[in-house]
Amino acid sequence: MKNLLLHLIGIIITGIMVVSCGGGGGGGSSSSATPITPVTSTLTKVMDYQNEHGVGQVFNTHVADLNSDGLDDVIVAGWAVEPSGYSASVNSRLPLKILIQQSNGSLFDKTDQLLGIENNMILGAQRIIVEDFDSNGKLDIFLGGFQDVPSQPANSVMFWNEGSSFTRVDFSDLVWAHAACAADLRGVGRKDLIMGAEGGRSNSIYVNNGNRSFTLNAALISKYISAGGACSFMKDSATGNIAIITTNYVGFNGYSGVAHIFDSQLNFLQSIGLPGSEEVGVAYNLVHDLVNIIQMDLNGDGLLDLVLTDNGNFRLSQPNGAFIALINQGGFSFSNKTSTYFPNQTNDSIFGYFVRVLNLGGLQTIFVNNASPQSFSSSSFWQLIGNKFQKYLASQMSAAIGSYQYPTVYQAGDSSLQLLLIDGSKYPKFTFYTKPLQ
């Protein structure tokens, strides 16, 4: 599936446009672009950032309270995009960054203090998973192995949270974790790790043994989770059955989004295609690039529904992504209610890899970021009012983001909204800034 699921989530940097993958194995290319002239008013510099080879990079972030002080912190990772013709087995390493929120709402780079100087370099990760994997009450950080452009397997890394520091453990196995999620698959109170690959690569499930150890199990339900997009986990309280939901899954009855259902003993029961992900033409001709799966109760019936971010057909020259809203009818049966819940979307988005659900003013609110300056309007809040999502703070977002890339939203201690923004105008160095949104 090399070059199959390219879509425009590239980072615009001086003289270079990087095009990277969202759904499947990707490739990179370069073309001329207008240099960025950033606006620096109200900005507070956080850090400078550069990967090992000084090449393009796709960024992802995750917001979590890592030090249990009640404030949002931000983790920064991603993967490097090597230039065309690069063929080495190891892509550029890049720095994982941990940004701790201060009492005034600013972020401070505490990577060296928490991880140790130069103990933060990784080969890349498409997804950042933050969970308490060892049940000690502290959030750990897992990065499933991933290299792209050219695509290569890599080792995964766990950073165990000790409170005032993190202990790094590198997994010996080489995987290609394009999709990654965590779930208590066996109902034993410990989160296992699910990683879906594609293009003939092996899927990976790490069974959590407790005592900070995992066992790679290539057989345990893994043949059902191949995915070049995202994965998520659901449990049906009525039956006790579980579902692993995977996207950009080709070859299942014309659907690219699939719920694979198992009983409580992990015996496979059936697979169900998700409405809204119907495909046309031959296999591997995907027109849905489903990059994120969001679980939330949209209609207040106590069942978790699904909101998918769909970048659409990557072959088109203009962004054509949109949300898909699926209502859970029980038993992992879903109905497509996109026209009801997103009647005002314009189907011109390019969604990135940071998505967050917040409660703002008592309303469920989704924040999604984008990675393409062609579609900065994609970076926005969508607030659920009644049974319709409406854009929230749209003009403020447009003014605040300007020409910056990969916006991440976090909340300060006074509940105000803050943005973490990336300036790529001095490539190969990237500079991170914070900026108040409200």
Short mmCIF file of C-alpha atoms in Angstrom, two decimals:
data_model
loop_
_atom_site.label_atom_id
_atom_site.label_comp_id
_atom_site.label_asym_id
_atom_site.label_seq_id
_atom_site.Cartn_x
_atom_site.Cartn_y
_atom_site.Cartn_z
CA MET A 1 0.00 0.00 0.00
CA LYS A 2 2.96 2.29 -0.56
CA ASN A 3 1.64 5.74 -1.53
CA LEU A 4 -1.93 4.47 -1.18
CA LEU A 5 -3.35 6.77 1.44
CA LEU A 6 -1.44 10.00 1.02
CA HIS A 7 -3.32 13.06 2.10
CA LEU A 8 -2.36 16.64 2.55
CA ILE A 9 -1.49 17.00 6.22
CA GLY A 10 1.91 18.41 5.31
CA ILE A 11 3.78 21.09 7.16
CA ILE A 12 4.50 24.22 5.18
CA ILE A 13 8.03 25.36 5.82
CA THR A 14 10.31 27.75 4.02
CA GLY A 15 10.58 26.55 0.46
CA ILE A 16 9.25 23.04 1.22
CA MET A 17 5.87 21.35 1.30
CA VAL A 18 5.90 17.96 2.99
CA VAL A 19 3.08 15.60 2.04
CA SER A 20 2.59 12.74 4.46
CA CYS A 21 0.28 9.86 5.12
CA GLY A 22 -2.83 9.63 7.20
CA GLY A 23 -4.33 6.29 6.39
CA GLY A 24 -1.73 3.93 5.05
CA GLY A 25 1.90 3.64 4.04
CA GLY A 26 3.01 7.02 2.80
CA GLY A 27 5.52 8.74 0.63
CA GLY A 28 6.94 12.25 0.57
CA SER A 29 7.48 14.88 -2.06
CA SER A 30 8.66 18.48 -2.22
CA SER A 31 7.49 21.57 -4.05
CA SER A 32 7.92 25.30 -3.72
CA ALA A 33 5.84 27.17 -1.17
CA THR A 34 5.46 30.71 0.10
CA PRO A 35 7.56 31.31 3.22
CA ILE A 36 5.61 31.87 6.40
CA THR A 37 5.72 35.26 8.11
CA PRO A 38 4.55 34.54 11.66
CA VAL A 39 2.76 37.07 13.81
CA THR A 40 4.38 37.12 17.25
CA SER A 41 2.11 39.40 19.27
CA THR A 42 0.80 37.81 22.50
CA LEU A 43 3.01 34.79 21.88
CA THR A 44 5.14 33.20 24.60
CA LYS A 45 8.02 31.05 23.40
CA VAL A 46 8.16 27.56 24.88
CA MET A 47 11.02 25.81 23.07
CA ASP A 48 12.94 25.20 19.88
CA TYR A 49 12.60 21.75 18.31
CA GLN A 50 14.54 19.87 15.65
CA ASN A 51 14.74 16.22 14.69
CA GLU A 52 18.00 14.36 14.16
CA HIS A 53 18.35 14.77 10.38
CA GLY A 54 16.74 18.19 10.13
CA VAL A 55 13.99 16.94 7.83
CA GLY A 56 10.26 17.53 7.65
CA GLN A 57 8.13 16.16 10.45
CA VAL A 58 4.51 15.37 11.16
CA PHE A 59 3.66 16.38 14.72
CA ASN A 60 1.19 14.86 17.13
CA THR A 61 0.39 15.94 20.68
CA HIS A 62 -1.50 14.71 23.70
CA VAL A 63 -2.93 16.68 26.64
CA ALA A 64 -2.96 15.10 30.11
CA ASP A 65 -2.22 15.98 33.73
CA LEU A 66 1.08 14.16 34.09
CA ASN A 67 2.09 15.45 37.53
CA SER A 68 -1.36 15.32 39.19
CA ASP A 69 -1.51 19.04 39.97
CA GLY A 70 -4.87 19.54 38.27
CA LEU A 71 -3.38 21.37 35.26
CA ASP A 72 -3.20 20.27 31.64
CA ASP A 73 0.26 19.33 30.41
CA VAL A 74 1.24 18.61 26.78
CA ILE A 75 3.30 15.79 25.25
CA VAL A 76 4.83 16.37 21.81
CA ALA A 77 5.93 13.60 19.43
CA GLY A 78 5.44 12.62 15.79
CA TRP A 79 7.47 11.10 13.00
CA ALA A 80 10.09 12.34 10.57
CA VAL A 81 9.59 12.56 6.81
CA GLU A 82 12.83 11.78 5.01
CA PRO A 83 13.47 13.23 1.54
CA SER A 84 12.70 11.29 -1.60
CA GLY A 85 15.26 8.57 -2.26
CA TYR A 86 16.16 7.97 1.38
CA SER A 87 16.50 4.23 1.85
CA ALA A 88 18.21 3.63 5.21
CA SER A 89 16.54 1.25 7.63
CA VAL A 90 16.35 3.87 10.38
CA ASN A 91 14.65 7.23 9.84
CA SER A 92 15.51 10.37 11.70
CA ARG A 93 15.16 10.14 15.44
CA LEU A 94 13.19 12.92 17.04
CA PRO A 95 12.76 14.35 20.52
CA LEU A 96 9.78 13.47 22.68
CA LYS A 97 8.92 16.58 24.67
CA ILE A 98 7.04 16.95 27.94
CA LEU A 99 5.67 20.44 28.55
CA ILE A 100 4.42 21.06 32.10
CA GLN A 101 1.88 23.80 32.72
CA GLN A 102 2.83 26.50 35.19
CA SER A 103 0.49 28.39 37.54
CA ASN A 104 0.25 31.31 35.08
CA GLY A 105 -0.96 29.05 32.24
CA SER A 106 2.34 28.93 30.37
CA LEU A 107 4.09 25.68 29.40
CA PHE A 108 7.62 24.86 30.49
CA ASP A 109 9.81 22.27 28.78
CA LYS A 110 10.73 19.88 31.59
CA THR A 111 11.87 17.01 29.36
CA ASP A 112 15.46 16.95 30.64
CA GLN A 113 14.37 17.00 34.28
CA LEU A 114 11.74 14.28 33.83
CA LEU A 115 13.43 11.97 31.33
CA GLY A 116 17.10 12.79 31.73
CA ILE A 117 19.26 14.73 29.32
CA GLU A 118 19.21 13.13 25.84
CA ASN A 119 17.04 10.25 27.04
CA ASN A 120 14.07 11.42 24.99
CA MET A 121 15.00 10.53 21.40
CA ILE A 122 12.61 8.09 19.69
CA LEU A 123 12.20 6.76 16.15
CA GLY A 124 8.68 8.06 15.89
CA ALA A 125 5.09 7.41 16.90
CA GLN A 126 1.86 8.12 15.09
CA ARG A 127 -0.20 7.93 18.28
CA ILE A 128 0.64 8.97 21.83
CA ILE A 129 -1.13 6.78 24.39
CA VAL A 130 -1.31 8.04 27.97
CA GLU A 131 -2.70 5.62 30.56
CA ASP A 132 -1.92 4.31 34.03
CA PHE A 133 -0.57 1.01 32.75
CA ASP A 134 0.92 -0.17 36.08
CA SER A 135 -2.00 0.93 38.31
CA ASN A 136 0.14 3.15 40.55
CA GLY A 137 -2.10 6.19 40.14
CA LYS A 138 0.27 7.96 37.73
CA LEU A 139 -0.07 8.38 33.99
CA ASP A 140 2.48 6.60 31.82
CA ILE A 141 3.39 7.42 28.21
CA PHE A 142 3.46 4.76 25.46
CA LEU A 143 4.71 5.34 21.93
CA GLY A 144 4.07 2.53 19.46
CA GLY A 145 6.95 2.04 17.03
CA PHE A 146 6.43 3.87 13.75
CA GLN A 147 8.55 5.22 10.91
CA ASP A 148 7.20 6.59 7.70
CA VAL A 149 8.44 7.93 4.33
CA PRO A 150 9.98 5.45 3.83
CA SER A 151 7.94 3.14 6.05
CA GLN A 152 9.99 1.01 8.40
CA PRO A 153 9.23 -1.00 11.56
CA ALA A 154 10.55 0.42 14.82
CA ASN A 155 10.68 -0.40 18.50
CA SER A 156 8.03 0.88 20.87
CA VAL A 157 8.90 2.87 23.99
CA MET A 158 7.24 3.11 27.40
CA PHE A 159 7.96 5.92 29.84
CA TRP A 160 6.89 4.79 33.30
CA ASN A 161 5.77 7.64 35.54
CA GLU A 162 7.62 7.59 38.86
CA GLY A 163 6.12 10.87 40.08
CA SER A 164 9.07 13.23 39.81
CA SER A 165 10.68 11.42 36.86
CA PHE A 166 10.04 8.80 34.18
CA THR A 167 11.79 5.48 33.63
CA ARG A 168 12.31 4.58 29.99
CA VAL A 169 11.86 1.02 28.70
CA ASP A 170 12.48 0.19 25.04
CA PHE A 171 10.60 -2.79 23.65
CA SER A 172 12.78 -5.19 21.69
CA ASP A 173 10.11 -6.01 19.10
CA LEU A 174 9.93 -4.05 15.86
CA VAL A 175 6.37 -3.04 14.93
CA TRP A 176 4.61 -0.65 12.60
CA ALA A 177 1.92 0.89 14.80
CA HIS A 178 -0.10 2.92 12.35
CA ALA A 179 -3.20 2.53 14.52
CA ALA A 180 -2.82 2.28 18.27
CA CYS A 181 -5.13 2.24 21.27
CA ALA A 182 -5.26 0.81 24.79
CA ALA A 183 -8.03 -1.27 26.36
CA ASP A 184 -8.69 -3.83 29.06
CA LEU A 185 -9.39 -6.60 26.58
CA ARG A 186 -9.66 -9.38 29.15
CA GLY A 187 -11.54 -7.57 31.93
CA VAL A 188 -8.70 -8.02 34.42
CA GLY A 189 -8.24 -4.34 35.28
CA ARG A 190 -5.09 -3.80 33.20
CA LYS A 191 -4.85 -1.93 29.92
CA ASP A 192 -3.48 -3.94 27.01
CA LEU A 193 -2.03 -2.34 23.88
CA ILE A 194 -3.55 -2.80 20.43
CA MET A 195 -1.56 -1.79 17.37
CA GLY A 196 -2.84 -2.20 13.83
CA ALA A 197 -0.65 -2.19 10.75
CA GLU A 198 -1.40 -2.62 7.06
CA GLY A 199 0.29 -3.46 3.81
CA GLY A 200 1.14 -6.99 4.92
CA ARG A 201 2.91 -5.95 8.12
CA SER A 202 2.19 -7.80 11.33
CA ASN A 203 -0.40 -6.53 13.76
CA SER A 204 0.61 -6.40 17.39
CA ILE A 205 -1.16 -6.87 20.71
CA TYR A 206 0.83 -6.40 23.88
CA VAL A 207 -0.82 -8.23 26.76
CA ASN A 208 -0.32 -6.36 30.03
CA ASN A 209 1.03 -8.87 32.56
CA GLY A 210 1.22 -6.40 35.42
CA ASN A 211 4.51 -5.63 37.17
CA ARG A 212 5.41 -3.39 34.24
CA SER A 213 5.79 -6.23 31.77
CA PHE A 214 4.06 -6.92 28.46
CA THR A 215 3.98 -9.95 26.18
CA LEU A 216 3.71 -9.55 22.43
CA ASN A 217 0.94 -11.81 21.18
CA ALA A 218 0.80 -11.96 17.41
CA ALA A 219 -2.06 -14.47 17.38
CA LEU A 220 -4.53 -13.07 19.91
CA ILE A 221 -7.33 -11.60 17.74
CA SER A 222 -4.68 -9.69 15.81
CA LYS A 223 -5.72 -10.86 12.36
CA TYR A 224 -8.92 -8.88 12.80
CA ILE A 225 -7.42 -5.50 13.62
CA SER A 226 -5.44 -4.55 10.54
CA ALA A 227 -5.83 -0.81 10.17
CA GLY A 228 -4.08 2.01 8.46
CA GLY A 229 -6.03 4.69 10.28
CA ALA A 230 -7.13 4.51 13.90
CA CYS A 231 -8.44 2.01 16.44
CA SER A 232 -10.75 2.23 19.41
CA PHE A 233 -12.39 -0.09 21.95
CA MET A 234 -16.02 -0.44 23.05
CA LYS A 235 -17.89 -2.76 25.40
CA ASP A 236 -21.57 -3.64 25.22
CA SER A 237 -22.91 -3.75 28.77
CA ALA A 238 -25.97 -5.75 27.75
CA THR A 239 -24.01 -8.72 26.37
CA GLY A 240 -20.52 -8.27 27.79
CA ASN A 241 -19.19 -8.45 24.25
CA ILE A 242 -16.36 -6.16 23.16
CA ALA A 243 -15.51 -4.50 19.88
CA ILE A 244 -12.25 -3.31 18.43
CA ILE A 245 -13.10 -0.61 15.92
CA THR A 246 -10.59 -0.07 13.14
CA THR A 247 -10.53 2.35 10.25
CA ASN A 248 -8.98 2.32 6.78
CA TYR A 249 -9.50 -1.42 6.92
CA VAL A 250 -9.69 -2.61 3.34
CA GLY A 251 -11.35 -5.68 1.98
CA PHE A 252 -14.37 -6.05 4.29
CA ASN A 253 -17.53 -6.04 2.19
CA GLY A 254 -16.91 -2.55 0.86
CA TYR A 255 -16.39 -0.76 4.20
CA SER A 256 -13.23 0.93 5.46
CA GLY A 257 -14.52 1.34 9.03
CA VAL A 258 -15.23 -1.94 10.79
CA ALA A 259 -16.28 -3.07 14.30
CA HIS A 260 -14.75 -6.49 15.04
CA ILE A 261 -16.80 -8.10 17.79
CA PHE A 262 -15.62 -10.69 20.35
CA ASP A 263 -17.17 -12.32 23.38
CA SER A 264 -15.75 -11.84 26.88
CA GLN A 265 -13.29 -14.69 26.27
CA LEU A 266 -11.97 -13.01 23.11
CA ASN A 267 -13.63 -15.47 20.78
CA PHE A 268 -14.38 -13.79 17.48
CA LEU A 269 -18.09 -13.38 16.73
CA GLN A 270 -18.50 -11.15 13.68
CA SER A 271 -17.41 -8.01 11.90
CA ILE A 272 -19.79 -5.14 11.12
CA GLY A 273 -19.11 -2.39 8.59
CA LEU A 274 -19.64 1.14 9.84
CA PRO A 275 -22.16 3.18 7.84
CA GLY A 276 -20.62 6.23 6.26
CA SER A 277 -17.43 4.32 5.44
CA GLU A 278 -18.75 2.60 2.33
CA GLU A 279 -16.17 2.29 -0.43
CA VAL A 280 -16.46 2.09 -4.19
CA GLY A 281 -14.46 0.26 -6.79
CA VAL A 282 -11.81 -2.33 -6.16
CA ALA A 283 -10.09 -3.06 -2.87
CA TYR A 284 -7.39 -0.62 -1.83
CA ASN A 285 -9.17 2.21 -3.63
CA LEU A 286 -10.17 4.00 -0.44
CA VAL A 287 -12.12 7.24 -0.65
CA HIS A 288 -12.40 7.58 3.13
CA ASP A 289 -9.28 8.47 5.12
CA LEU A 290 -10.63 7.92 8.64
CA VAL A 291 -7.89 9.27 10.90
CA ASN A 292 -9.59 9.67 14.29
CA ILE A 293 -12.31 7.88 16.28
CA ILE A 294 -14.07 9.90 18.99
CA GLN A 295 -16.41 8.24 21.48
CA MET A 296 -19.12 10.34 23.13
CA ASP A 297 -22.81 10.03 24.00
CA LEU A 298 -24.47 12.25 21.43
CA ASN A 299 -28.13 11.58 22.16
CA GLY A 300 -28.05 11.09 25.94
CA ASP A 301 -29.18 7.46 25.94
CA GLY A 302 -26.18 6.23 27.93
CA LEU A 303 -24.54 4.51 24.96
CA LEU A 304 -21.29 5.76 23.49
CA ASP A 305 -21.66 6.91 19.92
CA LEU A 306 -18.92 7.54 17.36
CA VAL A 307 -17.66 10.66 15.64
CA LEU A 308 -15.13 9.91 12.89
CA THR A 309 -12.89 12.47 11.23
CA ASP A 310 -12.81 11.61 7.54
CA ASN A 311 -10.19 13.30 5.35
CA GLY A 312 -12.01 11.98 2.33
CA ASN A 313 -10.43 11.10 -1.00
CA PHE A 314 -6.72 11.90 -0.84
CA ARG A 315 -6.50 11.87 -4.64
CA LEU A 316 -8.32 15.17 -5.00
CA SER A 317 -6.37 18.41 -5.20
CA GLN A 318 -8.51 20.26 -2.65
CA PRO A 319 -9.42 19.28 0.94
CA ASN A 320 -12.71 17.40 1.13
CA GLY A 321 -12.77 16.02 4.67
CA ALA A 322 -15.77 15.99 6.98
CA PHE A 323 -17.14 14.52 10.21
CA ILE A 324 -19.22 11.35 10.32
CA ALA A 325 -21.66 10.91 13.24
CA LEU A 326 -22.77 7.35 14.07
CA ILE A 327 -25.42 6.62 16.70
CA ASN A 328 -24.99 3.42 18.72
CA GLN A 329 -28.23 1.44 18.65
CA GLY A 330 -26.91 -1.29 20.90
CA GLY A 331 -25.13 -4.49 20.03
CA PHE A 332 -22.56 -2.45 18.07
CA SER A 333 -25.13 -1.56 15.45
CA PHE A 334 -24.75 2.05 14.28
CA SER A 335 -26.90 4.42 12.23
CA ASN A 336 -25.44 7.26 10.20
CA LYS A 337 -26.83 10.55 11.51
CA THR A 338 -24.22 12.87 10.07
CA SER A 339 -26.76 15.13 8.37
CA THR A 340 -28.52 15.58 11.72
CA TYR A 341 -25.50 16.29 13.90
CA PHE A 342 -23.29 18.15 11.40
CA PRO A 343 -25.73 19.95 9.07
CA ASN A 344 -23.49 22.99 8.69
CA GLN A 345 -20.12 21.43 7.90
CA THR A 346 -18.57 22.47 4.61
CA ASN A 347 -16.71 19.25 3.70
CA ASP A 348 -13.39 21.01 3.10
CA SER A 349 -11.35 19.87 6.09
CA ILE A 350 -8.00 18.16 6.53
CA PHE A 351 -7.93 16.68 10.01
CA GLY A 352 -4.73 16.16 11.97
CA TYR A 353 -4.01 13.73 14.80
CA PHE A 354 -4.92 15.82 17.84
CA VAL A 355 -8.55 15.57 18.93
CA ARG A 356 -9.96 16.46 22.32
CA VAL A 357 -13.43 16.40 23.88
CA LEU A 358 -14.04 19.15 26.42
CA ASN A 359 -16.96 20.44 28.46
CA LEU A 360 -17.24 24.14 27.72
CA GLY A 361 -20.11 26.06 29.25
CA GLY A 362 -21.82 22.80 30.12
CA LEU A 363 -21.81 21.61 26.50
CA GLN A 364 -19.93 18.74 24.93
CA THR A 365 -17.31 20.26 22.65
CA ILE A 366 -14.88 18.68 20.19
CA PHE A 367 -11.61 20.36 19.29
CA VAL A 368 -9.85 19.04 16.20
CA ASN A 369 -6.64 20.31 14.69
CA ASN A 370 -5.45 20.32 11.12
CA ALA A 371 -2.01 20.11 9.60
CA SER A 372 -2.43 21.93 6.33
CA PRO A 373 -2.32 25.70 5.85
CA GLN A 374 -4.70 25.14 2.93
CA SER A 375 -7.45 24.46 5.43
CA PHE A 376 -6.83 26.26 8.70
CA SER A 377 -10.58 26.44 9.23
CA SER A 378 -10.35 22.73 10.01
CA SER A 379 -8.79 23.62 13.37
CA SER A 380 -11.88 24.42 15.32
CA PHE A 381 -14.24 23.77 18.18
CA TRP A 382 -17.55 22.08 17.45
CA GLN A 383 -20.08 22.40 20.25
CA LEU A 384 -23.09 20.09 20.63
CA ILE A 385 -26.18 22.25 21.08
CA GLY A 386 -29.30 20.11 21.18
CA ASN A 387 -28.64 17.53 18.49
CA LYS A 388 -26.51 19.71 16.25
CA PHE A 389 -22.80 20.53 16.32
CA GLN A 390 -22.07 24.19 15.73
CA LYS A 391 -18.72 25.93 15.37
CA TYR A 392 -17.58 27.67 18.54
CA LEU A 393 -15.00 30.49 18.82
CA ALA A 394 -14.49 30.26 15.06
CA SER A 395 -13.33 33.84 14.50
CA GLN A 396 -11.06 33.73 17.57
CA MET A 397 -9.49 30.51 16.33
CA SER A 398 -8.84 31.91 12.88
CA ALA A 399 -7.19 35.02 14.29
CA ALA A 400 -5.16 33.14 16.89
CA ILE A 401 -3.80 30.43 14.59
CA GLY A 402 -2.89 32.61 11.64
CA SER A 403 -0.08 30.83 9.78
CA TYR A 404 0.93 28.54 12.62
CA GLN A 405 0.71 24.77 12.41
CA TYR A 406 -0.65 21.85 14.40
CA PRO A 407 -2.56 23.83 17.05
CA THR A 408 -3.13 22.11 20.38
CA VAL A 409 -5.66 23.43 22.88
CA TYR A 410 -5.27 23.12 26.65
CA GLN A 411 -6.98 24.69 29.64
CA ALA A 412 -5.28 26.91 32.20
CA GLY A 413 -6.08 26.78 35.91
CA ASP A 414 -8.63 29.59 35.51
CA SER A 415 -10.39 27.48 32.82
CA SER A 416 -9.29 29.84 30.06
CA LEU A 417 -8.33 28.21 26.77
CA GLN A 418 -4.72 28.33 25.61
CA LEU A 419 -3.11 27.28 22.33
CA LEU A 420 0.22 25.61 21.66
CA LEU A 421 1.34 26.61 18.15
CA ILE A 422 4.27 25.66 15.91
CA ASP A 423 6.26 28.08 13.76
CA GLY A 424 8.06 26.31 10.91
CA SER A 425 9.38 29.41 9.14
CA LYS A 426 12.96 28.73 10.27
CA TYR A 427 13.08 25.13 9.11
CA PRO A 428 14.73 22.78 9.97
CA LYS A 429 14.17 24.32 13.40
CA PHE A 430 10.60 24.50 14.68
CA THR A 431 9.64 26.93 17.43
CA PHE A 432 6.75 26.31 19.81
CA TYR A 433 4.70 29.17 21.27
CA THR A 434 1.73 29.46 23.57
CA LYS A 435 -1.02 31.98 22.99
CA PRO A 436 -4.25 32.68 24.89
CA LEU A 437 -7.41 32.01 22.96
CA GLN A 438 -9.76 33.74 25.39
#
